mmCIF file with all atom_site columns, C-alpha atoms in Angstrom:
data_model
loop_
_atom_site.group_PDB
_atom_site.id
_atom_site.type_symbol
_atom_site.label_atom_id
_atom_site.label_alt_id
_atom_site.label_comp_id
_atom_site.label_asym_id
_atom_site.label_entity_id
_atom_site.label_seq_id
_atom_site.pdbx_PDB_ins_code
_atom_site.Cartn_x
_atom_site.Cartn_y
_atom_site.Cartn_z
_atom_site.occupancy
_atom_site.B_iso_or_equiv
_atom_site.pdbx_formal_charge
_atom_site.auth_seq_id
_atom_site.auth_comp_id
_atom_site.auth_asym_id
_atom_site.auth_atom_id
_atom_site.pdbx_PDB_model_num
ATOM 1   C CA . UNK A 1 1   ? -49.370 -23.099 -53.066 1.00 52.00 ? 1222 UNK A CA 1
ATOM 2   C CA . UNK A 1 2   ? -49.982 -26.827 -54.642 1.00 66.00 ? 1223 UNK A CA 1
ATOM 3   C CA . UNK A 1 3   ? -51.866 -29.323 -53.728 1.00 74.00 ? 1224 UNK A CA 1
ATOM 4   C CA . UNK A 1 4   ? -49.169 -31.872 -52.367 1.00 79.00 ? 1225 UNK A CA 1
ATOM 5   C CA . UNK A 1 5   ? -48.722 -35.251 -54.516 1.00 84.00 ? 1226 UNK A CA 1
ATOM 6   C CA . UNK A 1 6   ? -48.074 -37.365 -50.901 1.00 87.00 ? 1227 UNK A CA 1
ATOM 7   C CA . UNK A 1 7   ? -50.354 -37.666 -47.803 1.00 92.00 ? 1228 UNK A CA 1
ATOM 8   C CA . UNK A 1 8   ? -49.714 -40.303 -45.511 1.00 95.00 ? 1229 UNK A CA 1
ATOM 9   C CA . UNK A 1 9   ? -52.002 -41.651 -42.245 1.00 97.00 ? 1230 UNK A CA 1
ATOM 10  C CA . UNK A 1 10  ? -50.687 -43.894 -39.919 1.00 98.00 ? 1231 UNK A CA 1
ATOM 11  C CA . UNK A 1 11  ? -52.492 -44.790 -36.661 1.00 98.00 ? 1232 UNK A CA 1
ATOM 12  C CA . UNK A 1 12  ? -52.178 -47.258 -34.356 1.00 98.00 ? 1233 UNK A CA 1
ATOM 13  C CA . UNK A 1 13  ? -54.743 -50.151 -33.877 1.00 98.00 ? 1234 UNK A CA 1
ATOM 14  C CA . UNK A 1 14  ? -53.376 -51.595 -30.991 1.00 96.00 ? 1235 UNK A CA 1
ATOM 15  C CA . UNK A 1 15  ? -53.686 -48.679 -29.056 1.00 97.00 ? 1236 UNK A CA 1
ATOM 16  C CA . UNK A 1 16  ? -55.967 -47.323 -31.138 1.00 98.00 ? 1237 UNK A CA 1
ATOM 17  C CA . UNK A 1 17  ? -54.376 -43.841 -31.201 1.00 98.00 ? 1238 UNK A CA 1
ATOM 18  C CA . UNK A 1 18  ? -52.989 -42.217 -34.079 1.00 98.00 ? 1239 UNK A CA 1
ATOM 19  C CA . UNK A 1 19  ? -49.029 -42.508 -34.127 1.00 98.00 ? 1240 UNK A CA 1
ATOM 20  C CA . UNK A 1 20  ? -46.928 -39.978 -33.729 1.00 98.00 ? 1241 UNK A CA 1
ATOM 21  C CA . UNK A 1 21  ? -43.271 -39.075 -34.804 1.00 97.00 ? 1242 UNK A CA 1
ATOM 22  C CA . UNK A 1 22  ? -42.574 -42.064 -37.339 1.00 98.00 ? 1243 UNK A CA 1
ATOM 23  C CA . UNK A 1 23  ? -40.253 -41.000 -40.315 1.00 97.00 ? 1244 UNK A CA 1
ATOM 24  C CA . UNK A 1 24  ? -42.484 -41.586 -43.491 1.00 97.00 ? 1245 UNK A CA 1
ATOM 25  C CA . UNK A 1 25  ? -39.813 -41.066 -46.880 1.00 95.00 ? 1246 UNK A CA 1
ATOM 26  C CA . UNK A 1 26  ? -40.944 -41.508 -50.549 1.00 94.00 ? 1247 UNK A CA 1
ATOM 27  C CA . UNK A 1 27  ? -39.028 -42.381 -52.771 1.00 93.00 ? 1248 UNK A CA 1
ATOM 28  C CA . UNK A 1 28  ? -39.306 -43.149 -57.235 1.00 92.00 ? 1249 UNK A CA 1
ATOM 29  C CA . UNK A 1 29  ? -37.542 -46.858 -57.988 1.00 92.00 ? 1250 UNK A CA 1
ATOM 30  C CA . UNK A 1 30  ? -35.409 -46.870 -61.429 1.00 88.00 ? 1251 UNK A CA 1
ATOM 31  C CA . UNK A 1 31  ? -35.241 -49.309 -63.310 1.00 76.00 ? 1252 UNK A CA 1
ATOM 32  C CA . UNK A 1 32  ? -33.543 -50.838 -66.514 1.00 68.00 ? 1253 UNK A CA 1
ATOM 33  C CA . UNK A 1 33  ? -32.950 -54.311 -67.822 1.00 65.00 ? 1254 UNK A CA 1
ATOM 34  C CA . UNK A 1 34  ? -29.896 -54.041 -65.712 1.00 66.00 ? 1255 UNK A CA 1
ATOM 35  C CA . UNK A 1 35  ? -30.308 -52.084 -62.810 1.00 68.00 ? 1256 UNK A CA 1
ATOM 36  C CA . UNK A 1 36  ? -32.973 -50.855 -60.400 1.00 75.00 ? 1257 UNK A CA 1
ATOM 37  C CA . UNK A 1 37  ? -31.562 -47.766 -58.506 1.00 83.00 ? 1258 UNK A CA 1
ATOM 38  C CA . UNK A 1 38  ? -34.213 -45.571 -55.762 1.00 84.00 ? 1259 UNK A CA 1
ATOM 39  C CA . UNK A 1 39  ? -33.996 -41.285 -55.949 1.00 88.00 ? 1260 UNK A CA 1
ATOM 40  C CA . UNK A 1 40  ? -35.040 -40.185 -52.548 1.00 88.00 ? 1261 UNK A CA 1
ATOM 41  C CA . UNK A 1 41  ? -37.401 -37.784 -52.937 1.00 88.00 ? 1262 UNK A CA 1
ATOM 42  C CA . UNK A 1 42  ? -38.549 -36.854 -49.014 1.00 89.00 ? 1263 UNK A CA 1
ATOM 43  C CA . UNK A 1 43  ? -38.408 -37.300 -45.629 1.00 92.00 ? 1264 UNK A CA 1
ATOM 44  C CA . UNK A 1 44  ? -40.881 -36.746 -43.263 1.00 94.00 ? 1265 UNK A CA 1
ATOM 45  C CA . UNK A 1 45  ? -42.458 -37.584 -39.216 1.00 96.00 ? 1266 UNK A CA 1
ATOM 46  C CA . UNK A 1 46  ? -46.107 -37.726 -38.905 1.00 98.00 ? 1267 UNK A CA 1
ATOM 47  C CA . UNK A 1 47  ? -47.778 -35.104 -36.839 1.00 97.00 ? 1268 UNK A CA 1
ATOM 48  C CA . UNK A 1 48  ? -49.464 -36.216 -33.483 1.00 97.00 ? 1269 UNK A CA 1
ATOM 49  C CA . UNK A 1 49  ? -52.901 -36.256 -36.054 1.00 98.00 ? 1270 UNK A CA 1
ATOM 50  C CA . UNK A 1 50  ? -50.307 -39.034 -37.062 1.00 98.00 ? 1271 UNK A CA 1
ATOM 51  C CA . UNK A 1 51  ? -50.277 -37.768 -40.083 1.00 97.00 ? 1272 UNK A CA 1
ATOM 52  C CA . UNK A 1 52  ? -48.136 -35.981 -43.214 1.00 93.00 ? 1273 UNK A CA 1
ATOM 53  C CA . UNK A 1 53  ? -49.884 -33.445 -45.405 1.00 81.00 ? 1274 UNK A CA 1
ATOM 54  C CA . UNK A 1 54  ? -47.102 -32.262 -47.005 1.00 77.00 ? 1275 UNK A CA 1
ATOM 55  C CA . UNK A 1 55  ? -43.412 -33.657 -48.398 1.00 78.00 ? 1276 UNK A CA 1
ATOM 56  C CA . UNK A 1 56  ? -42.935 -30.706 -50.102 1.00 76.00 ? 1277 UNK A CA 1
ATOM 57  C CA . UNK A 1 57  ? -43.040 -32.527 -53.523 1.00 74.00 ? 1278 UNK A CA 1
ATOM 58  C CA . UNK A 1 58  ? -45.903 -31.030 -55.835 1.00 69.00 ? 1279 UNK A CA 1
ATOM 59  C CA . UNK A 1 59  ? -47.906 -33.095 -58.282 1.00 71.00 ? 1280 UNK A CA 1
ATOM 60  C CA . UNK A 1 60  ? -47.233 -30.784 -60.453 1.00 76.00 ? 1281 UNK A CA 1
ATOM 61  C CA . UNK A 1 61  ? -43.248 -32.576 -60.489 1.00 79.00 ? 1282 UNK A CA 1
ATOM 62  C CA . UNK A 1 62  ? -44.228 -35.798 -60.128 1.00 86.00 ? 1283 UNK A CA 1
ATOM 63  C CA . UNK A 1 63  ? -44.000 -38.527 -63.121 1.00 90.00 ? 1284 UNK A CA 1
ATOM 64  C CA . UNK A 1 64  ? -45.620 -41.266 -63.513 1.00 93.00 ? 1285 UNK A CA 1
ATOM 65  C CA . UNK A 1 65  ? -44.079 -44.661 -61.771 1.00 92.00 ? 1286 UNK A CA 1
ATOM 66  C CA . UNK A 1 66  ? -43.083 -46.827 -59.219 1.00 93.00 ? 1287 UNK A CA 1
ATOM 67  C CA . UNK A 1 67  ? -42.363 -45.501 -55.970 1.00 94.00 ? 1288 UNK A CA 1
ATOM 68  C CA . UNK A 1 68  ? -41.930 -46.816 -52.748 1.00 95.00 ? 1289 UNK A CA 1
ATOM 69  C CA . UNK A 1 69  ? -43.027 -44.991 -49.378 1.00 96.00 ? 1290 UNK A CA 1
ATOM 70  C CA . UNK A 1 70  ? -41.101 -46.094 -46.385 1.00 98.00 ? 1291 UNK A CA 1
ATOM 71  C CA . UNK A 1 71  ? -41.882 -46.213 -42.476 1.00 98.00 ? 1292 UNK A CA 1
ATOM 72  C CA . UNK A 1 72  ? -39.590 -46.736 -40.118 1.00 98.00 ? 1293 UNK A CA 1
ATOM 73  C CA . UNK A 1 73  ? -42.090 -48.368 -37.459 1.00 98.00 ? 1294 UNK A CA 1
ATOM 74  C CA . UNK A 1 74  ? -39.822 -49.971 -34.963 1.00 98.00 ? 1295 UNK A CA 1
ATOM 75  C CA . UNK A 1 75  ? -38.501 -46.024 -33.607 1.00 98.00 ? 1296 UNK A CA 1
ATOM 76  C CA . UNK A 1 76  ? -42.147 -45.912 -32.659 1.00 98.00 ? 1297 UNK A CA 1
ATOM 77  C CA . UNK A 1 77  ? -42.742 -49.532 -30.828 1.00 98.00 ? 1298 UNK A CA 1
ATOM 78  C CA . UNK A 1 78  ? -38.975 -48.948 -29.383 1.00 98.00 ? 1299 UNK A CA 1
ATOM 79  C CA . UNK A 1 79  ? -40.084 -45.216 -27.601 1.00 97.00 ? 1300 UNK A CA 1
ATOM 80  C CA . UNK A 1 80  ? -43.592 -47.583 -26.117 1.00 97.00 ? 1301 UNK A CA 1
ATOM 81  C CA . UNK A 1 81  ? -41.266 -50.251 -25.060 1.00 97.00 ? 1302 UNK A CA 1
ATOM 82  C CA . UNK A 1 82  ? -42.835 -52.599 -27.185 1.00 97.00 ? 1303 UNK A CA 1
ATOM 83  C CA . UNK A 1 83  ? -40.854 -55.568 -29.309 1.00 96.00 ? 1304 UNK A CA 1
ATOM 84  C CA . UNK A 1 84  ? -42.224 -55.427 -33.174 1.00 96.00 ? 1305 UNK A CA 1
ATOM 85  C CA . UNK A 1 85  ? -42.483 -57.733 -35.974 1.00 97.00 ? 1306 UNK A CA 1
ATOM 86  C CA . UNK A 1 86  ? -41.875 -55.060 -39.141 1.00 95.00 ? 1307 UNK A CA 1
ATOM 87  C CA . UNK A 1 87  ? -38.877 -52.556 -37.971 1.00 97.00 ? 1308 UNK A CA 1
ATOM 88  C CA . UNK A 1 88  ? -40.051 -50.422 -41.347 1.00 97.00 ? 1309 UNK A CA 1
ATOM 89  C CA . UNK A 1 89  ? -43.203 -51.090 -43.609 1.00 98.00 ? 1310 UNK A CA 1
ATOM 90  C CA . UNK A 1 90  ? -42.536 -50.336 -47.218 1.00 97.00 ? 1311 UNK A CA 1
ATOM 91  C CA . UNK A 1 91  ? -44.979 -49.888 -49.560 1.00 97.00 ? 1312 UNK A CA 1
ATOM 92  C CA . UNK A 1 92  ? -44.269 -50.586 -53.503 1.00 95.00 ? 1313 UNK A CA 1
ATOM 93  C CA . UNK A 1 93  ? -47.038 -48.665 -55.208 1.00 94.00 ? 1314 UNK A CA 1
ATOM 94  C CA . UNK A 1 94  ? -47.532 -47.135 -59.194 1.00 94.00 ? 1315 UNK A CA 1
ATOM 95  C CA . UNK A 1 95  ? -48.208 -43.647 -59.534 1.00 92.00 ? 1316 UNK A CA 1
ATOM 96  C CA . UNK A 1 96  ? -50.203 -42.154 -62.209 1.00 91.00 ? 1317 UNK A CA 1
ATOM 97  C CA . UNK A 1 97  ? -48.621 -38.060 -63.168 1.00 90.00 ? 1318 UNK A CA 1
ATOM 98  C CA . UNK A 1 98  ? -51.273 -35.450 -62.272 1.00 86.00 ? 1319 UNK A CA 1
ATOM 99  C CA . UNK A 1 99  ? -52.824 -37.738 -59.506 1.00 88.00 ? 1320 UNK A CA 1
ATOM 100 C CA . UNK A 1 100 ? -53.233 -37.242 -55.441 1.00 87.00 ? 1321 UNK A CA 1
ATOM 101 C CA . UNK A 1 101 ? -51.918 -40.506 -53.559 1.00 90.00 ? 1322 UNK A CA 1
ATOM 102 C CA . UNK A 1 102 ? -53.003 -40.739 -49.668 1.00 93.00 ? 1323 UNK A CA 1
ATOM 103 C CA . UNK A 1 103 ? -51.192 -43.565 -48.157 1.00 95.00 ? 1324 UNK A CA 1
ATOM 104 C CA . UNK A 1 104 ? -52.804 -44.608 -44.691 1.00 97.00 ? 1325 UNK A CA 1
ATOM 105 C CA . UNK A 1 105 ? -51.248 -47.478 -42.557 1.00 98.00 ? 1326 UNK A CA 1
ATOM 106 C CA . UNK A 1 106 ? -52.784 -49.433 -40.228 1.00 98.00 ? 1327 UNK A CA 1
ATOM 107 C CA . UNK A 1 107 ? -50.345 -50.353 -37.571 1.00 97.00 ? 1328 UNK A CA 1
ATOM 108 C CA . UNK A 1 108 ? -49.647 -53.103 -35.253 1.00 97.00 ? 1329 UNK A CA 1
ATOM 109 C CA . UNK A 1 109 ? -46.858 -54.435 -33.778 1.00 97.00 ? 1330 UNK A CA 1
ATOM 110 C CA . UNK A 1 110 ? -47.319 -57.889 -35.764 1.00 97.00 ? 1331 UNK A CA 1
ATOM 111 C CA . UNK A 1 111 ? -49.364 -56.378 -38.886 1.00 97.00 ? 1332 UNK A CA 1
ATOM 112 C CA . UNK A 1 112 ? -50.281 -53.941 -40.361 1.00 97.00 ? 1333 UNK A CA 1
ATOM 113 C CA . UNK A 1 113 ? -53.331 -52.946 -44.116 1.00 98.00 ? 1334 UNK A CA 1
ATOM 114 C CA . UNK A 1 114 ? -53.298 -50.220 -46.354 1.00 97.00 ? 1335 UNK A CA 1
ATOM 115 C CA . UNK A 1 115 ? -54.928 -49.341 -48.671 1.00 95.00 ? 1336 UNK A CA 1
ATOM 116 C CA . UNK A 1 116 ? -55.821 -45.925 -51.140 1.00 93.00 ? 1337 UNK A CA 1
ATOM 117 C CA . UNK A 1 117 ? -56.840 -43.748 -49.735 1.00 89.00 ? 1338 UNK A CA 1
ATOM 118 C CA . UNK A 1 118 ? -58.359 -39.942 -51.011 1.00 84.00 ? 1339 UNK A CA 1
#
């Protein structure tokens, strides 16, 4: 099996634990001078360690461009009976063909931090 193009890791910084069962989707943004379209490539759920390690998007199939990662955080906080300011978090990033990208998300009900991981 080839290396995945993308992986992600979500940590709940308020509770100090991995954020399990968060739906995460990845889409390619296609735009021209007059239109903006999104092509959803895959959806996955974070595991018990808060990780998405396989999206079934092989590295060799990913083209350079702009991609969006959407983390559906609302249902996660609903399951904990907690309010959140962010029903979802969308991260839009530049991707270069042939590179692996790890997307960490440090999450709390009223804030988040992200960076390009390794």
